PDB file of C-alpha atoms in Angstrom:
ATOM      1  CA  UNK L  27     108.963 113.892 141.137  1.00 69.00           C
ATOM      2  CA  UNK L  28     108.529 115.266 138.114  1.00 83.00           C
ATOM      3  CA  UNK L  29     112.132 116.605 136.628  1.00 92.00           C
ATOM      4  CA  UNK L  30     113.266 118.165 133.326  1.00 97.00           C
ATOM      5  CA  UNK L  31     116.901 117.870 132.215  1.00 98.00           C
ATOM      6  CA  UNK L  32     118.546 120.454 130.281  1.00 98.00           C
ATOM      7  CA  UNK L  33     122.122 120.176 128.597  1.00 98.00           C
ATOM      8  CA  UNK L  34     124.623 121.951 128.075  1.00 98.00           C
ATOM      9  CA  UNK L  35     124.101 124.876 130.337  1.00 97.00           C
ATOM     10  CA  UNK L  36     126.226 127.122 128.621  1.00 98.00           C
ATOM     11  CA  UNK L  37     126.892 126.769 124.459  1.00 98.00           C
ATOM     12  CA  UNK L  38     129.503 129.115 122.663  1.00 98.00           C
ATOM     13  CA  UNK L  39     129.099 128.823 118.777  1.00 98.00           C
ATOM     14  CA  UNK L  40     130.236 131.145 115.510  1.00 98.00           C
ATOM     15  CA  UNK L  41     127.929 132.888 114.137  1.00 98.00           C
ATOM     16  CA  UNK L  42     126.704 131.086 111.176  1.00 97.00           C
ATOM     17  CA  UNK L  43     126.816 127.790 112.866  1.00 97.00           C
ATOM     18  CA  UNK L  44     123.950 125.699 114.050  1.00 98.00           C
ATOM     19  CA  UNK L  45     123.579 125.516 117.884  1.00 98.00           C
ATOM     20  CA  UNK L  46     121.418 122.282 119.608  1.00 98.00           C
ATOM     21  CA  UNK L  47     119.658 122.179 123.168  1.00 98.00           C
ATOM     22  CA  UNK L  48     118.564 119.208 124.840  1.00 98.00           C
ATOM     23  CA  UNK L  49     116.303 118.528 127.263  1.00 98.00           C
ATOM     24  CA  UNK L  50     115.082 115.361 128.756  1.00 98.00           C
ATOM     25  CA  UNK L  51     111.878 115.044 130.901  1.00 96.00           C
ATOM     26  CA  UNK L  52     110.897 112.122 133.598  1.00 94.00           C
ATOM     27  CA  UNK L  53     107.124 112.549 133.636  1.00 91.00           C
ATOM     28  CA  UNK L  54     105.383 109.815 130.761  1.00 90.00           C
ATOM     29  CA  UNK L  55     102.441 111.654 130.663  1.00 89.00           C
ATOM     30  CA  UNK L  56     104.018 115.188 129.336  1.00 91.00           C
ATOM     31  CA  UNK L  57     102.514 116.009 126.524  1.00 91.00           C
ATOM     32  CA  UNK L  58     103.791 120.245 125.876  1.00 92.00           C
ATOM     33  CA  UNK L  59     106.554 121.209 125.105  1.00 95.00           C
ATOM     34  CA  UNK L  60     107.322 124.545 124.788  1.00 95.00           C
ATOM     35  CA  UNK L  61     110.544 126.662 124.464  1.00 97.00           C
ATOM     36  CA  UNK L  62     111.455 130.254 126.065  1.00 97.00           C
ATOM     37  CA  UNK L  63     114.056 132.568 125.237  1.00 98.00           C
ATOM     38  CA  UNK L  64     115.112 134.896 128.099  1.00 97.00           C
ATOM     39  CA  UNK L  65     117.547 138.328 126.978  1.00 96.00           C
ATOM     40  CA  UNK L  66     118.810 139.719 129.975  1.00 93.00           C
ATOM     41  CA  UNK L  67     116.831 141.684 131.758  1.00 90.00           C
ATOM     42  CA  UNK L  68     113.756 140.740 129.799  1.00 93.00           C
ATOM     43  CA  UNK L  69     110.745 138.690 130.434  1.00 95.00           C
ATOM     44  CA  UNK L  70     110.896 134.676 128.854  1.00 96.00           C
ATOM     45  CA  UNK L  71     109.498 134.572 125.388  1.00 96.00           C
ATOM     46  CA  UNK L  72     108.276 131.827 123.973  1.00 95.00           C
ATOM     47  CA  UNK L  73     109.532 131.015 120.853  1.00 97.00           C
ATOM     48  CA  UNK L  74     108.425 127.297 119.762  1.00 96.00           C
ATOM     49  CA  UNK L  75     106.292 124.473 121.223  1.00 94.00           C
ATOM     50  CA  UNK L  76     105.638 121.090 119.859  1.00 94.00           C
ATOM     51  CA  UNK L  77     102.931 118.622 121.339  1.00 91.00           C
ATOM     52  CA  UNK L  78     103.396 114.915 121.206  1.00 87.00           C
ATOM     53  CA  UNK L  79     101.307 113.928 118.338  1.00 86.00           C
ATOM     54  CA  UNK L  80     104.007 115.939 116.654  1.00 83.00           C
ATOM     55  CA  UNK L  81     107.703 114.435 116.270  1.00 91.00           C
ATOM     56  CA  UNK L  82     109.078 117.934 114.491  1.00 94.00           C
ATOM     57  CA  UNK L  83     108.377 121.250 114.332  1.00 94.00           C
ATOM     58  CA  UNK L  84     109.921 124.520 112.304  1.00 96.00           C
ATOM     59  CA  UNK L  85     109.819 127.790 112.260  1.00 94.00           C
ATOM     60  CA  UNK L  86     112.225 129.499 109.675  1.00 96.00           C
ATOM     61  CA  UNK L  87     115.798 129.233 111.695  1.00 97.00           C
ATOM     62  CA  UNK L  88     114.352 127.490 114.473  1.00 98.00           C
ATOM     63  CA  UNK L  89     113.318 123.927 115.260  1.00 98.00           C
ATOM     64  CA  UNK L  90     112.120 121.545 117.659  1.00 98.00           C
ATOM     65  CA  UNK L  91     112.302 117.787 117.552  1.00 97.00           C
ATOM     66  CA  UNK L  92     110.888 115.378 119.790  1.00 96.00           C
ATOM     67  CA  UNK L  93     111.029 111.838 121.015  1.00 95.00           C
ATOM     68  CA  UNK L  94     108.630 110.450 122.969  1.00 93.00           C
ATOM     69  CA  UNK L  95     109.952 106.678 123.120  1.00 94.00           C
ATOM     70  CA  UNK L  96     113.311 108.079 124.641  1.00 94.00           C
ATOM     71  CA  UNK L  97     111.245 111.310 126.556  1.00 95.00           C
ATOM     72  CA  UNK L  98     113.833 113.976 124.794  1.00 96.00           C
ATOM     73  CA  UNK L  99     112.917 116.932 122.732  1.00 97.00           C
ATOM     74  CA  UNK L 100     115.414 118.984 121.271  1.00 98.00           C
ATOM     75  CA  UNK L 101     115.639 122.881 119.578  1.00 98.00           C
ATOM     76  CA  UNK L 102     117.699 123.520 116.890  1.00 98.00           C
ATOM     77  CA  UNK L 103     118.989 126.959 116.076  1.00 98.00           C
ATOM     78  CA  UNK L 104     120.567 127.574 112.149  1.00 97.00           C
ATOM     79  CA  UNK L 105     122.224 130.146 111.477  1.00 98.00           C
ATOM     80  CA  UNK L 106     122.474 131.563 114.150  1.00 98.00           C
ATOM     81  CA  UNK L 107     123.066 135.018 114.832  1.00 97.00           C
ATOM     82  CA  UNK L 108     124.281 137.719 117.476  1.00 97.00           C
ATOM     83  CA  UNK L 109     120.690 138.419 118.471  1.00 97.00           C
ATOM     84  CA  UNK L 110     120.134 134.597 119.017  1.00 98.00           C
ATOM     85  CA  UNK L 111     122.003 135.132 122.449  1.00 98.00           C
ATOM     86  CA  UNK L 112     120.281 134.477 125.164  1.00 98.00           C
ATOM     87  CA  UNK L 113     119.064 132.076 128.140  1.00 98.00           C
ATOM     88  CA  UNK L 114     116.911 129.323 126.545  1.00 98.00           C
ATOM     89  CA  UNK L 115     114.806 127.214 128.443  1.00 98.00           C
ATOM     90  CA  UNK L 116     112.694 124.048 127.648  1.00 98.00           C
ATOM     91  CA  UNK L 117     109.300 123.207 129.866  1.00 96.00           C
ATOM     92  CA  UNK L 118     107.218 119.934 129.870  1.00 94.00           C
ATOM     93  CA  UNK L 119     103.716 120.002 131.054  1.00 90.00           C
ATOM     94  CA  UNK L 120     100.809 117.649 130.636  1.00 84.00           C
ATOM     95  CA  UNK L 121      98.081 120.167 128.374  1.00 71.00           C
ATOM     96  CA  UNK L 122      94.663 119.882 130.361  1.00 64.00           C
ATOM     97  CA  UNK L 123      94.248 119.945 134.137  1.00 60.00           C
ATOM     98  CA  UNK L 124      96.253 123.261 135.432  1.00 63.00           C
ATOM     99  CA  UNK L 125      99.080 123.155 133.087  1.00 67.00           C
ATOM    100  CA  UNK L 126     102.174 123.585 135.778  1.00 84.00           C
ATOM    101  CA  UNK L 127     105.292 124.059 133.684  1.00 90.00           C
ATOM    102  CA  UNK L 128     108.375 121.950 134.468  1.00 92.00           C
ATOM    103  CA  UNK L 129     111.008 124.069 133.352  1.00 96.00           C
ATOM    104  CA  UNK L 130     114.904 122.973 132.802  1.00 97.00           C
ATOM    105  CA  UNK L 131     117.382 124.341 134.361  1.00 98.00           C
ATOM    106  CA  UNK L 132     118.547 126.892 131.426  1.00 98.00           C
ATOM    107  CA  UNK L 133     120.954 127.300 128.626  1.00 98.00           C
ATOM    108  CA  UNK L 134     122.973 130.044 127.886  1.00 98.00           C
ATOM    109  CA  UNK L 135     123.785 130.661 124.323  1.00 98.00           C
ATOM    110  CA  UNK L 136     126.308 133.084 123.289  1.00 98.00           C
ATOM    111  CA  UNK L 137     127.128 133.535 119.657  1.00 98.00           C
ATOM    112  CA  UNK L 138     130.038 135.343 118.432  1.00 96.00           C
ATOM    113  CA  UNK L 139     130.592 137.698 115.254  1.00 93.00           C
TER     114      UNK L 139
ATOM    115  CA  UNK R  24      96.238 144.595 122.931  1.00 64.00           C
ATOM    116  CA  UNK R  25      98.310 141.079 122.431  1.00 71.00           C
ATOM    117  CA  UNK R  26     100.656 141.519 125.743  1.00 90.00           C
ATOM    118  CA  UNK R  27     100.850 140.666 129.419  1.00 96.00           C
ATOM    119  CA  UNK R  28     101.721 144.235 131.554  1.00 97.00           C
ATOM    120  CA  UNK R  29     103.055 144.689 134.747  1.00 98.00           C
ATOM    121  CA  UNK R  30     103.926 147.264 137.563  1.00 97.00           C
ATOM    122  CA  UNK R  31     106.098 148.449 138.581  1.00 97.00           C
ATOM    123  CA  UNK R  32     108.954 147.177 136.926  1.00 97.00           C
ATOM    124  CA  UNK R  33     111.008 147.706 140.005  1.00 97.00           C
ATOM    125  CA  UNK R  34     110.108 148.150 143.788  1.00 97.00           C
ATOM    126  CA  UNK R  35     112.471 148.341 146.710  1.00 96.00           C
ATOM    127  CA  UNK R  36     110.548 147.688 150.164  1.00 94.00           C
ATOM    128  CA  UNK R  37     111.633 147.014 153.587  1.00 91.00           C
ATOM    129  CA  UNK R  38     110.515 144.102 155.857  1.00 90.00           C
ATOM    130  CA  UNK R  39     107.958 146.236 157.240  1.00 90.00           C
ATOM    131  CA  UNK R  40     106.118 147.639 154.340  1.00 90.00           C
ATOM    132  CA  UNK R  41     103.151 146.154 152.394  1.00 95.00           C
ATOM    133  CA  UNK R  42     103.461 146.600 148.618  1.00 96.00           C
ATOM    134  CA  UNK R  43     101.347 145.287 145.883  1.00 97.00           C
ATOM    135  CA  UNK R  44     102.269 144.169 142.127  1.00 98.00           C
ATOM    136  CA  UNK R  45      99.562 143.845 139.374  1.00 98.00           C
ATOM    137  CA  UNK R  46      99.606 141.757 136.597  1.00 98.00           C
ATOM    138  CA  UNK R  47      96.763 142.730 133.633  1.00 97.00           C
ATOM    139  CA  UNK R  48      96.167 141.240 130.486  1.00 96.00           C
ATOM    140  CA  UNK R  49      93.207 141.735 127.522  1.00 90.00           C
ATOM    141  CA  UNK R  50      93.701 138.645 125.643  1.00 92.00           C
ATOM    142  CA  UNK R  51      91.206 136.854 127.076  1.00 92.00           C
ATOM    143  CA  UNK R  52      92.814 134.590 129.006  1.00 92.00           C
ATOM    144  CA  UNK R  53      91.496 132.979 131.514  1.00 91.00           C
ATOM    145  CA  UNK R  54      94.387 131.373 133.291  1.00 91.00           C
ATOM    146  CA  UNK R  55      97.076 133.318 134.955  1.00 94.00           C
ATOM    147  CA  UNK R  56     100.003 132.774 136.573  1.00 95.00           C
ATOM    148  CA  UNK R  57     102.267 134.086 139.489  1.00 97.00           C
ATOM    149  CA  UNK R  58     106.130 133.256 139.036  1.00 97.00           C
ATOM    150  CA  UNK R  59     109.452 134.550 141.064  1.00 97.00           C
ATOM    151  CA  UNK R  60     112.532 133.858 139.473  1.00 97.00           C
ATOM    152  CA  UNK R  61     116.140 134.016 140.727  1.00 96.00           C
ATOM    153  CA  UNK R  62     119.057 135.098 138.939  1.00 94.00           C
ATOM    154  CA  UNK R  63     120.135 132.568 136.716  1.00 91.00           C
ATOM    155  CA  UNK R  64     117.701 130.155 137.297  1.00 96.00           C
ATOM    156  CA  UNK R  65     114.205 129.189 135.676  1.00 97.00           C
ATOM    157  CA  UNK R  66     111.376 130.634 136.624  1.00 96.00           C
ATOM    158  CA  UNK R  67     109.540 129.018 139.390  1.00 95.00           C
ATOM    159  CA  UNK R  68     105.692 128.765 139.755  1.00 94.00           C
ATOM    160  CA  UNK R  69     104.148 129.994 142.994  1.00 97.00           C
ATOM    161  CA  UNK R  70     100.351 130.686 142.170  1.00 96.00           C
ATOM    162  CA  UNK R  71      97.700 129.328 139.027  1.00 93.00           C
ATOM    163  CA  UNK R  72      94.045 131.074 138.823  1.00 94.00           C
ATOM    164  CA  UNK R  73      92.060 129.606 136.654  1.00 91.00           C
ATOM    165  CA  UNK R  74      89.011 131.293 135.378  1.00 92.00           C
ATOM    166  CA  UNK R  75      89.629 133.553 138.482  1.00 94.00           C
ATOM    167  CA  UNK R  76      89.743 130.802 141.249  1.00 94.00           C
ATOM    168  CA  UNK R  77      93.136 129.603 143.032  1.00 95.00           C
ATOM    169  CA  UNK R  78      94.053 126.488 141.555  1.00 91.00           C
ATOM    170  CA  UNK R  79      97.320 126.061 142.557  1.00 90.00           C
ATOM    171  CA  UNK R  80      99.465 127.486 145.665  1.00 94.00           C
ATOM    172  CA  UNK R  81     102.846 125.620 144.938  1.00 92.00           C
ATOM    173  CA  UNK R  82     103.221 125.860 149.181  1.00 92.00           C
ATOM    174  CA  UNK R  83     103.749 129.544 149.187  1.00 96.00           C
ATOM    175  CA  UNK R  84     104.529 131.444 152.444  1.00 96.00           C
ATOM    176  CA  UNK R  85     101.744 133.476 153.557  1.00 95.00           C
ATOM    177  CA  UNK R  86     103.632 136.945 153.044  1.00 96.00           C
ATOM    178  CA  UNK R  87     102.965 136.249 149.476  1.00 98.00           C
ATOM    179  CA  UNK R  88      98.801 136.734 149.217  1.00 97.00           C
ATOM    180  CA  UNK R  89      97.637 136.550 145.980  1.00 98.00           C
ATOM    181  CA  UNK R  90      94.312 138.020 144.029  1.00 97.00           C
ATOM    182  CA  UNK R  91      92.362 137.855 141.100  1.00 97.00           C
ATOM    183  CA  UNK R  92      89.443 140.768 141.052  1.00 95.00           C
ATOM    184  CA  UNK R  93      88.570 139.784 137.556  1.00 93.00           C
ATOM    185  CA  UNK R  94      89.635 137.745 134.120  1.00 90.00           C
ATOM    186  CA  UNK R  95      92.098 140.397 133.129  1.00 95.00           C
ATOM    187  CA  UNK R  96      93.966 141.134 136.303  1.00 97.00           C
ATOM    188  CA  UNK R  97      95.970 139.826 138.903  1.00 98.00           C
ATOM    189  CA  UNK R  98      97.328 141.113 141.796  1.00 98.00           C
ATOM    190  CA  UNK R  99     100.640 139.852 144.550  1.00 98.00           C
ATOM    191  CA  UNK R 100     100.195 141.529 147.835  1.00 98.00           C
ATOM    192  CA  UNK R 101     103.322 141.527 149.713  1.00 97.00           C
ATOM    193  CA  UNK R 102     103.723 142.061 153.702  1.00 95.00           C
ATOM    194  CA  UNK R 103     106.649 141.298 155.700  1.00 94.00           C
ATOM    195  CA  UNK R 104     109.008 139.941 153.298  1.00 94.00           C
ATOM    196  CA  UNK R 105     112.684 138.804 153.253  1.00 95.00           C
ATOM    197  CA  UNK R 106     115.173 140.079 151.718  1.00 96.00           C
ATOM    198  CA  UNK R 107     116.056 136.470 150.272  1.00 96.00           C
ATOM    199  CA  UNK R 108     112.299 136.844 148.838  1.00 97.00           C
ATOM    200  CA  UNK R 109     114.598 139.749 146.288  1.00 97.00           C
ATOM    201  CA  UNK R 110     113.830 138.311 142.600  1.00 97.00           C
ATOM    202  CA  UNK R 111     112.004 139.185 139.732  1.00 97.00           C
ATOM    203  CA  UNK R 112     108.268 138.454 139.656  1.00 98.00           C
ATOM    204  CA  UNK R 113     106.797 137.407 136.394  1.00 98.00           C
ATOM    205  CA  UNK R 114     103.242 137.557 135.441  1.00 97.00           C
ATOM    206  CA  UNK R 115     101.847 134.980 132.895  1.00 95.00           C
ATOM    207  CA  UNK R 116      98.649 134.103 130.926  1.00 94.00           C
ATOM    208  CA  UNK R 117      97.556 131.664 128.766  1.00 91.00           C
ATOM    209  CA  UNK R 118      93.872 130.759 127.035  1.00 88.00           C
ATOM    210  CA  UNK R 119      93.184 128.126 129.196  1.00 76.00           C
ATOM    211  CA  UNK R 120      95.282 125.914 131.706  1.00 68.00           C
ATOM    212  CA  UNK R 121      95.979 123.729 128.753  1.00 66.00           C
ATOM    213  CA  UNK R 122      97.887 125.752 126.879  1.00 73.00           C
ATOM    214  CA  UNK R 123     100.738 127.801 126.066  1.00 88.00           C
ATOM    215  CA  UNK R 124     101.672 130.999 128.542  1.00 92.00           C
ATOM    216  CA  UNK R 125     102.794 134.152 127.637  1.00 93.00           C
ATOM    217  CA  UNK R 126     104.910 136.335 130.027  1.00 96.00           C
ATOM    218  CA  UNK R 127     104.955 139.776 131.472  1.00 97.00           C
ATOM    219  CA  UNK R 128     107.829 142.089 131.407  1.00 96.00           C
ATOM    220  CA  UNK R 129     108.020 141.413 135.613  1.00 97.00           C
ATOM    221  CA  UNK R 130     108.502 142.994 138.260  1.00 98.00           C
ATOM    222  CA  UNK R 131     112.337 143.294 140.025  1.00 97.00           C
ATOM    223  CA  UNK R 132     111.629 143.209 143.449  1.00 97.00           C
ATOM    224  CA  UNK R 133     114.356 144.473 146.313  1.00 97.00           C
ATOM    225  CA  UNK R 134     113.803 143.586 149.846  1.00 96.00           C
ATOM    226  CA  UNK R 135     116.276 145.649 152.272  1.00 93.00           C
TER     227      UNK R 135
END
C-alpha cells in the first residue's frame, strides 16, 4: 500500500547549523507534499508544502525540495534555532479526490544553544 | 476567524459513558477531518466529510460515530470506548479535499 518513509527519526544539531529531513513516498501518483511541525503538546502546524510541478520551494529559513524521478522530497532548516525544536512530519497525498494524507513516521529535532 | 477550535481540550470518561467532541471552523472549508493520534506517532486519519457527507471511514469501530450538522462543524460521539482508544483527537479542515489541512488544537482523550 501506499507508504511514506521518513529519516532520521531523531536529529540533534547546534544551533546555527542547518538541519535536513527526508522522506521518501511509494505511491507514483502523489502529487502534495506538505510539511507539519508538532511542539509538544500542541496541534501539527503546517509549515511548507510543495506540489510536483514544483522541484523547490522557500520560505525565509525553511525549504523544501523535491524529486519526483527518485519519489523523495526533502525540508531544509538554516539556521536553525531553539524554537525550531520539535516533531516534524512529511505527508504525501494525491490533490483531488478526498485528499487522505500519508504521513511519515516523524522526526524529532532538537537544537541546542 | 483563521483557526480550527476544539472542545474540550481534555476529557476523562469511563467505558460506560457517552461523551461528545466538536470540532468548528469559519474558514469556509468544506472538507473536514477526524484524526486520533498516539504518543509519538503521526497522526492517523479515521473520518473525511466532504461538503458535509462521509467520504471516508478509514474502517473505524462503531464506538467512534461521527457527525457533520453543517459546513463549519463537526462532531465525534463516543460510547463504550477502550481505554487503548486514550489519544489525542485532532480536528482538521481544509478548502476542499484537494488541498492543504489545517489542524485543531485537539482534544486529549482518557479512557479509565
Amino acid at each position: 500500500g501506499e507508504n511514506v518513509e521518513q529519516h532520521p527519526s531523531t536529529l540533534s544539531v547546534q544551533e546555527g547549523d542547518s538541519a535536513v529531513i527526508k522522506c521518501t513516498y511509494s505511491d507514483s501518483a502523489s502529487n502534495y507534499f506538505p510539511w507539519y511541525k508538532q511542539e509538544l503538546g500542541k496541534r501539527p502546524q503546517l509549515i511548507i508544502d510543495i506540489r510536483s510541478n514544483v522541484g523547490e520551494k522557500k520560505d525565509q529559513r525553511i525549504a523544501v525540495t523535491l524529486n519526483k524521478t527518485a519519489k523523495h522530497f526533502s525540508l531544509h532548516i538554516t539556521e536553525t534555532q531553539p524554537e525550531d525544536s520539535a516533531v516534524y512530519f512529511c505527508a504525501a497525498s494525491r490533490s483531488g479526490g478526498y485528499n487522505k494524507l500519508i504521513f511519515g513516521a516523524g522526526t524529532r529535532l532538537a537544537v541546542h544553544p | 476567524d483563521t483557526e480550527v477550535t476544539q472542545t474540550p481540550k481534555h476529557l476523562v470518561m469511563g467505558m460506560t459513558n457517552k461523551k461528545s467532541l466538536k470540532c468548528e471552523q469559519h474558514m469556509g472549508h468544506r472538507a473536514m477531518y477526524w484524526y486520533k493520534q498516539k504518543a509519538k506517532k503521526p497522526p492517523e486519519l479515521m473520518f473525511v466529510y466532504s461538503y458535509e457527507k462521509l467520504s471516508i471511514n478509514e474502517s473505524v469501530p462503531s464506538r467512534f460515530s461521527p457527525e457533520c450538522p453543517n459546513s463549519s462543524l463537526l462532531n465525534l460521539h463516543l460510547h463504550a470506548l477502550q481505554p487503548e482508544d486514550s489519544a489525542l483527537y485532532l480536528c482538521a479542515s481544509s478548502p476542499t479535499t484537494g488541498n492543504e489541512q489545517f489542524f485543531g488544537p485537539g482534544t486529549r482523550l482518557t479512557v479509565l
